[in-house]
Amino acid sequence: SLLRRFVFYSFIYYMINVIKLTLLPIMFIPFTVSVQLVPFYFVIDSLNSGYIATAYLQNIILLLPLGVYLPLLFQRLRNLKLTIFVAFLTSTSIETIQLIKGLTIGSHRTFNVDDIILNTSGAILGYFIFKIIFVILKKFNLSILDKFDVRT
């Protein structure tokens, strides 16, 4: 259907922008590698200093749409565990590519385990938003759900 195509192409556009925001531009700078593997280190440090970085909120928002798109477009991903797995894999891939860029051509990006946790949390939040939308649409108009093969 036209609606399904629109949603699919908006998903592609969204993914292109995620790549653009997280992996580009490619900058050739002296090798700088920053790796942060302690969970919630920067988050707790920021909270203790009284500063809440917008970067944390941005990391949650970054993959929030993924949590909506995956179960909406792909029937196999209407399971919370699979959505979490794909979101975790996506976020880990982004962070790993940022690390590889830092080790090879240099990069101003860092590998941060907090980003993986926050990105995945955002996708989980998106999944629950999908579920809420599903319940509302089911209550008022089942026909739009049929276009996405979303049934009880």
Short mmCIF file of N, CA and C in Angstrom, two decimals:
data_model
loop_
_atom_site.label_atom_id
_atom_site.label_comp_id
_atom_site.label_asym_id
_atom_site.label_seq_id
_atom_site.Cartn_x
_atom_site.Cartn_y
_atom_site.Cartn_z
N SER A 1 0.83 -1.18 0.00
CA SER A 1 0.00 0.00 0.00
C SER A 1 0.88 1.25 0.00
N LEU A 2 0.29 2.34 -0.36
CA LEU A 2 1.01 3.62 -0.41
C LEU A 2 1.50 4.04 0.98
N LEU A 3 0.67 3.83 1.98
CA LEU A 3 1.06 4.18 3.35
C LEU A 3 2.25 3.36 3.81
N ARG A 4 2.21 2.07 3.55
CA ARG A 4 3.32 1.19 3.94
C ARG A 4 4.62 1.60 3.24
N ARG A 5 4.53 1.95 1.95
CA ARG A 5 5.71 2.42 1.22
C ARG A 5 6.26 3.70 1.82
N PHE A 6 5.35 4.62 2.12
CA PHE A 6 5.78 5.89 2.73
C PHE A 6 6.52 5.63 4.03
N VAL A 7 5.98 4.77 4.87
CA VAL A 7 6.62 4.47 6.15
C VAL A 7 7.97 3.79 5.92
N PHE A 8 8.03 2.87 4.95
CA PHE A 8 9.30 2.19 4.66
C PHE A 8 10.36 3.18 4.18
N TYR A 9 9.99 4.07 3.26
CA TYR A 9 10.96 5.04 2.76
C TYR A 9 11.34 6.05 3.83
N SER A 10 10.42 6.38 4.72
CA SER A 10 10.79 7.26 5.83
C SER A 10 11.76 6.54 6.77
N PHE A 11 11.63 5.22 6.89
CA PHE A 11 12.57 4.43 7.68
C PHE A 11 13.96 4.47 7.05
N ILE A 12 14.04 4.33 5.73
CA ILE A 12 15.33 4.41 5.03
C ILE A 12 15.95 5.79 5.24
N TYR A 13 15.14 6.82 5.10
CA TYR A 13 15.61 8.20 5.31
C TYR A 13 16.12 8.37 6.74
N TYR A 14 15.39 7.83 7.69
CA TYR A 14 15.81 7.89 9.09
C TYR A 14 17.16 7.21 9.29
N MET A 15 17.33 6.01 8.73
CA MET A 15 18.58 5.28 8.90
C MET A 15 19.76 6.01 8.25
N ILE A 16 19.53 6.63 7.11
CA ILE A 16 20.58 7.43 6.46
C ILE A 16 21.00 8.57 7.38
N ASN A 17 20.04 9.19 8.03
CA ASN A 17 20.36 10.29 8.93
C ASN A 17 21.05 9.81 10.20
N VAL A 18 20.73 8.62 10.68
CA VAL A 18 21.45 8.06 11.83
C VAL A 18 22.92 7.88 11.45
N ILE A 19 23.16 7.33 10.26
CA ILE A 19 24.54 7.14 9.79
C ILE A 19 25.24 8.50 9.67
N LYS A 20 24.54 9.45 9.08
CA LYS A 20 25.11 10.79 8.91
C LYS A 20 25.47 11.42 10.26
N LEU A 21 24.59 11.29 11.24
CA LEU A 21 24.83 11.90 12.55
C LEU A 21 25.93 11.21 13.35
N THR A 22 26.06 9.91 13.18
CA THR A 22 26.97 9.16 14.04
C THR A 22 28.32 8.84 13.41
N LEU A 23 28.38 8.75 12.08
CA LEU A 23 29.61 8.30 11.44
C LEU A 23 30.26 9.33 10.53
N LEU A 24 29.55 10.37 10.19
CA LEU A 24 30.10 11.38 9.29
C LEU A 24 30.27 12.68 10.06
N PRO A 25 31.08 13.57 9.65
CA PRO A 25 31.95 13.51 8.50
C PRO A 25 33.18 12.66 8.80
N ILE A 26 33.80 12.20 7.74
CA ILE A 26 35.06 11.47 7.88
C ILE A 26 36.16 12.53 7.90
N MET A 27 36.88 12.57 9.00
CA MET A 27 37.92 13.58 9.18
C MET A 27 39.25 12.89 9.38
N PHE A 28 40.25 13.34 8.67
CA PHE A 28 41.58 12.78 8.82
C PHE A 28 42.34 13.64 9.82
N ILE A 29 42.32 13.19 11.05
CA ILE A 29 43.01 13.91 12.11
C ILE A 29 43.95 12.93 12.80
N PRO A 30 44.91 13.45 13.52
CA PRO A 30 45.83 12.52 14.21
C PRO A 30 45.05 11.49 15.01
N PHE A 31 45.62 10.33 15.10
CA PHE A 31 44.94 9.22 15.75
C PHE A 31 44.53 9.57 17.17
N THR A 32 43.26 9.64 17.36
CA THR A 32 42.73 9.90 18.69
C THR A 32 41.71 8.81 18.99
N VAL A 33 41.95 8.10 20.03
CA VAL A 33 41.04 7.02 20.40
C VAL A 33 40.62 7.25 21.84
N SER A 34 39.31 7.24 22.03
CA SER A 34 38.78 7.36 23.38
C SER A 34 37.78 6.22 23.56
N VAL A 35 38.02 5.43 24.59
CA VAL A 35 37.15 4.29 24.87
C VAL A 35 36.70 4.40 26.32
N GLN A 36 35.39 4.30 26.52
CA GLN A 36 34.82 4.36 27.86
C GLN A 36 33.96 3.11 28.03
N LEU A 37 34.43 2.17 28.84
CA LEU A 37 33.77 0.87 29.00
C LEU A 37 33.03 0.70 30.32
N VAL A 38 33.07 1.68 31.20
CA VAL A 38 32.41 1.57 32.49
C VAL A 38 30.97 2.05 32.33
N PRO A 39 29.99 1.16 32.54
CA PRO A 39 28.59 1.56 32.37
C PRO A 39 28.20 2.71 33.29
N PHE A 40 27.54 3.69 32.70
CA PHE A 40 27.00 4.87 33.39
C PHE A 40 28.06 5.76 34.02
N TYR A 41 29.31 5.61 33.64
CA TYR A 41 30.38 6.43 34.21
C TYR A 41 30.13 7.92 33.97
N PHE A 42 29.92 8.29 32.70
CA PHE A 42 29.70 9.70 32.37
C PHE A 42 28.35 10.20 32.88
N VAL A 43 27.36 9.34 32.86
CA VAL A 43 26.03 9.73 33.34
C VAL A 43 26.10 10.06 34.83
N ILE A 44 26.67 9.16 35.62
CA ILE A 44 26.77 9.38 37.07
C ILE A 44 27.67 10.57 37.37
N ASP A 45 28.79 10.69 36.66
CA ASP A 45 29.69 11.82 36.84
C ASP A 45 28.97 13.14 36.57
N SER A 46 28.16 13.17 35.52
CA SER A 46 27.41 14.38 35.18
C SER A 46 26.37 14.70 36.25
N LEU A 47 25.66 13.68 36.70
CA LEU A 47 24.64 13.89 37.74
C LEU A 47 25.26 14.38 39.03
N ASN A 48 26.42 13.83 39.40
CA ASN A 48 27.11 14.25 40.62
C ASN A 48 27.56 15.71 40.54
N SER A 49 27.89 16.16 39.35
CA SER A 49 28.34 17.54 39.19
C SER A 49 27.17 18.50 38.99
N GLY A 50 25.96 17.97 38.95
CA GLY A 50 24.78 18.81 38.78
C GLY A 50 24.51 19.18 37.33
N TYR A 51 25.19 18.56 36.43
CA TYR A 51 25.04 18.86 35.01
C TYR A 51 24.45 17.65 34.30
N ILE A 52 23.37 17.85 33.60
CA ILE A 52 22.79 16.77 32.81
C ILE A 52 23.00 17.12 31.35
N ALA A 53 23.83 16.37 30.69
CA ALA A 53 24.19 16.66 29.30
C ALA A 53 23.03 16.33 28.37
N THR A 54 22.82 17.19 27.40
CA THR A 54 21.79 16.93 26.39
C THR A 54 22.19 15.74 25.54
N ALA A 55 23.48 15.40 25.53
CA ALA A 55 23.94 14.26 24.74
C ALA A 55 23.26 12.97 25.20
N TYR A 56 22.94 12.87 26.47
CA TYR A 56 22.28 11.66 26.97
C TYR A 56 20.87 11.56 26.41
N LEU A 57 20.17 12.68 26.44
CA LEU A 57 18.84 12.71 25.87
C LEU A 57 18.89 12.46 24.36
N GLN A 58 19.87 13.02 23.70
CA GLN A 58 20.03 12.80 22.26
C GLN A 58 20.30 11.34 21.95
N ASN A 59 21.08 10.67 22.80
CA ASN A 59 21.35 9.24 22.59
C ASN A 59 20.09 8.41 22.75
N ILE A 60 19.22 8.79 23.65
CA ILE A 60 17.95 8.08 23.81
C ILE A 60 17.07 8.31 22.60
N ILE A 61 16.99 9.56 22.16
CA ILE A 61 16.14 9.92 21.02
C ILE A 61 16.64 9.33 19.71
N LEU A 62 17.95 9.15 19.58
CA LEU A 62 18.54 8.68 18.32
C LEU A 62 17.91 7.38 17.82
N LEU A 63 17.76 6.39 18.68
CA LEU A 63 17.21 5.11 18.24
C LEU A 63 15.77 4.88 18.67
N LEU A 64 15.15 5.88 19.28
CA LEU A 64 13.73 5.76 19.63
C LEU A 64 12.88 5.44 18.40
N PRO A 65 13.05 6.13 17.27
CA PRO A 65 12.25 5.77 16.08
C PRO A 65 12.48 4.34 15.61
N LEU A 66 13.68 3.82 15.82
CA LEU A 66 13.96 2.43 15.42
C LEU A 66 13.04 1.48 16.16
N GLY A 67 12.77 1.77 17.42
CA GLY A 67 11.87 0.93 18.22
C GLY A 67 10.44 0.97 17.73
N VAL A 68 10.07 2.01 17.01
CA VAL A 68 8.73 2.09 16.41
C VAL A 68 8.74 1.44 15.03
N TYR A 69 9.75 1.77 14.23
CA TYR A 69 9.82 1.25 12.85
C TYR A 69 9.94 -0.27 12.78
N LEU A 70 10.79 -0.85 13.62
CA LEU A 70 11.04 -2.30 13.51
C LEU A 70 9.78 -3.14 13.64
N PRO A 71 9.00 -2.99 14.72
CA PRO A 71 7.80 -3.82 14.82
C PRO A 71 6.71 -3.42 13.82
N LEU A 72 6.72 -2.17 13.40
CA LEU A 72 5.72 -1.72 12.44
C LEU A 72 5.97 -2.31 11.06
N LEU A 73 7.22 -2.34 10.64
CA LEU A 73 7.55 -2.77 9.29
C LEU A 73 7.90 -4.26 9.17
N PHE A 74 8.41 -4.83 10.22
CA PHE A 74 8.89 -6.21 10.14
C PHE A 74 8.17 -7.08 11.17
N GLN A 75 7.34 -7.95 10.68
CA GLN A 75 6.48 -8.77 11.54
C GLN A 75 7.29 -9.60 12.54
N ARG A 76 8.45 -10.09 12.12
CA ARG A 76 9.27 -10.91 13.02
C ARG A 76 9.79 -10.11 14.22
N LEU A 77 9.83 -8.78 14.08
CA LEU A 77 10.38 -7.95 15.15
C LEU A 77 9.31 -7.35 16.04
N ARG A 78 8.17 -7.99 16.09
CA ARG A 78 7.10 -7.53 16.99
C ARG A 78 7.26 -8.14 18.38
N ASN A 79 8.41 -8.65 18.61
CA ASN A 79 8.78 -9.24 19.89
C ASN A 79 9.78 -8.28 20.55
N LEU A 80 9.54 -7.93 21.80
CA LEU A 80 10.40 -6.96 22.49
C LEU A 80 11.85 -7.42 22.52
N LYS A 81 12.08 -8.69 22.78
CA LYS A 81 13.45 -9.20 22.86
C LYS A 81 14.19 -9.04 21.54
N LEU A 82 13.53 -9.32 20.42
CA LEU A 82 14.18 -9.17 19.11
C LEU A 82 14.44 -7.71 18.78
N THR A 83 13.50 -6.84 19.15
CA THR A 83 13.70 -5.41 18.93
C THR A 83 14.88 -4.91 19.75
N ILE A 84 14.97 -5.35 20.99
CA ILE A 84 16.11 -4.96 21.84
C ILE A 84 17.41 -5.47 21.22
N PHE A 85 17.40 -6.70 20.74
CA PHE A 85 18.61 -7.28 20.13
C PHE A 85 19.06 -6.46 18.92
N VAL A 86 18.13 -6.14 18.03
CA VAL A 86 18.48 -5.37 16.82
C VAL A 86 18.96 -3.97 17.20
N ALA A 87 18.31 -3.34 18.17
CA ALA A 87 18.73 -2.01 18.61
C ALA A 87 20.13 -2.07 19.24
N PHE A 88 20.37 -3.07 20.07
CA PHE A 88 21.68 -3.25 20.69
C PHE A 88 22.74 -3.48 19.62
N LEU A 89 22.43 -4.33 18.65
CA LEU A 89 23.36 -4.61 17.56
C LEU A 89 23.63 -3.35 16.74
N THR A 90 22.61 -2.57 16.47
CA THR A 90 22.76 -1.33 15.70
C THR A 90 23.66 -0.35 16.46
N SER A 91 23.37 -0.14 17.73
CA SER A 91 24.15 0.80 18.53
C SER A 91 25.59 0.33 18.70
N THR A 92 25.78 -0.95 18.95
CA THR A 92 27.13 -1.50 19.10
C THR A 92 27.91 -1.37 17.80
N SER A 93 27.24 -1.58 16.68
CA SER A 93 27.90 -1.43 15.37
C SER A 93 28.36 0.01 15.16
N ILE A 94 27.51 0.95 15.50
CA ILE A 94 27.87 2.37 15.36
C ILE A 94 29.08 2.69 16.22
N GLU A 95 29.05 2.26 17.46
CA GLU A 95 30.17 2.55 18.37
C GLU A 95 31.45 1.85 17.90
N THR A 96 31.34 0.63 17.39
CA THR A 96 32.51 -0.09 16.91
C THR A 96 33.10 0.58 15.68
N ILE A 97 32.26 1.03 14.78
CA ILE A 97 32.76 1.74 13.59
C ILE A 97 33.44 3.03 14.01
N GLN A 98 32.89 3.73 15.00
CA GLN A 98 33.54 4.93 15.50
C GLN A 98 34.92 4.61 16.09
N LEU A 99 35.03 3.48 16.78
CA LEU A 99 36.31 3.05 17.34
C LEU A 99 37.30 2.74 16.22
N ILE A 100 36.85 2.00 15.21
CA ILE A 100 37.72 1.64 14.09
C ILE A 100 38.19 2.90 13.36
N LYS A 101 37.28 3.85 13.17
CA LYS A 101 37.67 5.12 12.55
C LYS A 101 38.75 5.81 13.37
N GLY A 102 38.59 5.80 14.68
CA GLY A 102 39.58 6.43 15.55
C GLY A 102 40.93 5.74 15.48
N LEU A 103 40.92 4.43 15.31
CA LEU A 103 42.17 3.67 15.25
C LEU A 103 42.85 3.74 13.89
N THR A 104 42.10 4.06 12.86
CA THR A 104 42.67 4.04 11.51
C THR A 104 42.92 5.44 10.94
N ILE A 105 41.87 6.21 10.76
CA ILE A 105 42.05 7.52 10.12
C ILE A 105 41.95 8.67 11.12
N GLY A 106 41.66 8.35 12.34
CA GLY A 106 41.46 9.39 13.35
C GLY A 106 40.02 9.84 13.33
N SER A 107 39.54 10.25 14.44
CA SER A 107 38.14 10.65 14.52
C SER A 107 37.91 11.44 15.80
N HIS A 108 36.95 12.30 15.78
CA HIS A 108 36.59 13.02 17.01
C HIS A 108 35.52 12.26 17.78
N ARG A 109 35.16 11.07 17.32
CA ARG A 109 34.14 10.24 17.98
C ARG A 109 34.81 9.31 18.98
N THR A 110 34.01 8.83 19.92
CA THR A 110 34.54 7.91 20.93
C THR A 110 33.67 6.65 20.99
N PHE A 111 34.25 5.60 21.52
CA PHE A 111 33.49 4.39 21.83
C PHE A 111 33.05 4.54 23.27
N ASN A 112 31.74 4.57 23.49
CA ASN A 112 31.23 4.81 24.83
C ASN A 112 30.11 3.81 25.11
N VAL A 113 30.29 3.00 26.12
CA VAL A 113 29.30 1.99 26.47
C VAL A 113 28.00 2.66 26.93
N ASP A 114 28.09 3.86 27.49
CA ASP A 114 26.87 4.59 27.88
C ASP A 114 26.00 4.87 26.66
N ASP A 115 26.62 5.19 25.54
CA ASP A 115 25.86 5.44 24.31
C ASP A 115 25.06 4.19 23.89
N ILE A 116 25.69 3.04 24.01
CA ILE A 116 25.00 1.79 23.66
C ILE A 116 23.80 1.58 24.57
N ILE A 117 23.99 1.79 25.86
CA ILE A 117 22.90 1.61 26.83
C ILE A 117 21.77 2.60 26.55
N LEU A 118 22.12 3.86 26.34
CA LEU A 118 21.10 4.89 26.12
C LEU A 118 20.39 4.72 24.78
N ASN A 119 21.15 4.37 23.73
CA ASN A 119 20.53 4.12 22.42
C ASN A 119 19.55 2.96 22.50
N THR A 120 19.96 1.88 23.13
CA THR A 120 19.09 0.71 23.26
C THR A 120 17.87 1.04 24.10
N SER A 121 18.06 1.83 25.15
CA SER A 121 16.92 2.26 25.97
C SER A 121 15.93 3.08 25.16
N GLY A 122 16.44 3.92 24.28
CA GLY A 122 15.58 4.71 23.41
C GLY A 122 14.75 3.83 22.49
N ALA A 123 15.36 2.79 21.94
CA ALA A 123 14.63 1.87 21.07
C ALA A 123 13.56 1.11 21.87
N ILE A 124 13.86 0.76 23.10
CA ILE A 124 12.87 0.09 23.95
C ILE A 124 11.69 1.04 24.20
N LEU A 125 11.98 2.28 24.47
CA LEU A 125 10.93 3.28 24.64
C LEU A 125 10.09 3.40 23.36
N GLY A 126 10.76 3.40 22.21
CA GLY A 126 10.06 3.44 20.93
C GLY A 126 9.16 2.24 20.73
N TYR A 127 9.62 1.06 21.15
CA TYR A 127 8.80 -0.15 21.05
C TYR A 127 7.51 0.01 21.85
N PHE A 128 7.63 0.56 23.06
CA PHE A 128 6.43 0.75 23.88
C PHE A 128 5.52 1.83 23.30
N ILE A 129 6.09 2.82 22.65
CA ILE A 129 5.28 3.81 21.94
C ILE A 129 4.50 3.12 20.82
N PHE A 130 5.18 2.21 20.09
CA PHE A 130 4.50 1.43 19.05
C PHE A 130 3.33 0.66 19.65
N LYS A 131 3.54 0.02 20.79
CA LYS A 131 2.48 -0.76 21.44
C LYS A 131 1.30 0.13 21.84
N ILE A 132 1.60 1.32 22.36
CA ILE A 132 0.54 2.25 22.74
C ILE A 132 -0.24 2.69 21.51
N ILE A 133 0.48 3.04 20.45
CA ILE A 133 -0.18 3.44 19.19
C ILE A 133 -1.04 2.29 18.67
N PHE A 134 -0.53 1.08 18.76
CA PHE A 134 -1.26 -0.11 18.31
C PHE A 134 -2.58 -0.24 19.06
N VAL A 135 -2.54 -0.07 20.37
CA VAL A 135 -3.76 -0.19 21.19
C VAL A 135 -4.76 0.91 20.82
N ILE A 136 -4.27 2.13 20.65
CA ILE A 136 -5.16 3.25 20.29
C ILE A 136 -5.79 3.02 18.92
N LEU A 137 -4.96 2.65 17.93
CA LEU A 137 -5.50 2.41 16.58
C LEU A 137 -6.45 1.22 16.56
N LYS A 138 -6.15 0.22 17.32
CA LYS A 138 -7.02 -0.95 17.39
C LYS A 138 -8.39 -0.57 17.96
N LYS A 139 -8.37 0.33 18.91
CA LYS A 139 -9.60 0.74 19.55
C LYS A 139 -10.48 1.57 18.62
N PHE A 140 -9.86 2.40 17.78
CA PHE A 140 -10.63 3.34 16.96
C PHE A 140 -10.76 2.96 15.49
N ASN A 141 -9.71 2.38 14.90
CA ASN A 141 -9.77 2.13 13.46
C ASN A 141 -8.83 0.99 13.09
N LEU A 142 -9.38 -0.15 12.86
CA LEU A 142 -8.57 -1.33 12.56
C LEU A 142 -8.03 -1.32 11.13
N SER A 143 -8.62 -0.55 10.23
CA SER A 143 -8.24 -0.61 8.82
C SER A 143 -6.80 -0.17 8.58
N ILE A 144 -6.30 0.82 9.30
CA ILE A 144 -4.92 1.25 9.09
C ILE A 144 -3.94 0.16 9.54
N LEU A 145 -4.30 -0.62 10.52
CA LEU A 145 -3.45 -1.71 10.98
C LEU A 145 -3.34 -2.81 9.94
N ASP A 146 -4.38 -3.02 9.17
CA ASP A 146 -4.36 -4.05 8.14
C ASP A 146 -3.30 -3.76 7.08
N LYS A 147 -3.02 -2.51 6.80
CA LYS A 147 -2.01 -2.15 5.81
C LYS A 147 -0.62 -2.59 6.24
N PHE A 148 -0.43 -2.75 7.54
CA PHE A 148 0.84 -3.20 8.07
C PHE A 148 0.80 -4.63 8.58
N ASP A 149 -0.31 -5.29 8.34
CA ASP A 149 -0.51 -6.66 8.79
C ASP A 149 -0.31 -6.77 10.31
N VAL A 150 -0.84 -5.78 11.02
CA VAL A 150 -0.77 -5.79 12.48
C VAL A 150 -2.11 -6.25 13.00
N ARG A 151 -2.09 -7.41 13.63
CA ARG A 151 -3.32 -7.99 14.18
C ARG A 151 -3.07 -8.44 15.60
N THR A 152 -4.14 -8.79 16.27
CA THR A 152 -3.99 -9.27 17.65
C THR A 152 -3.48 -10.68 17.67
#
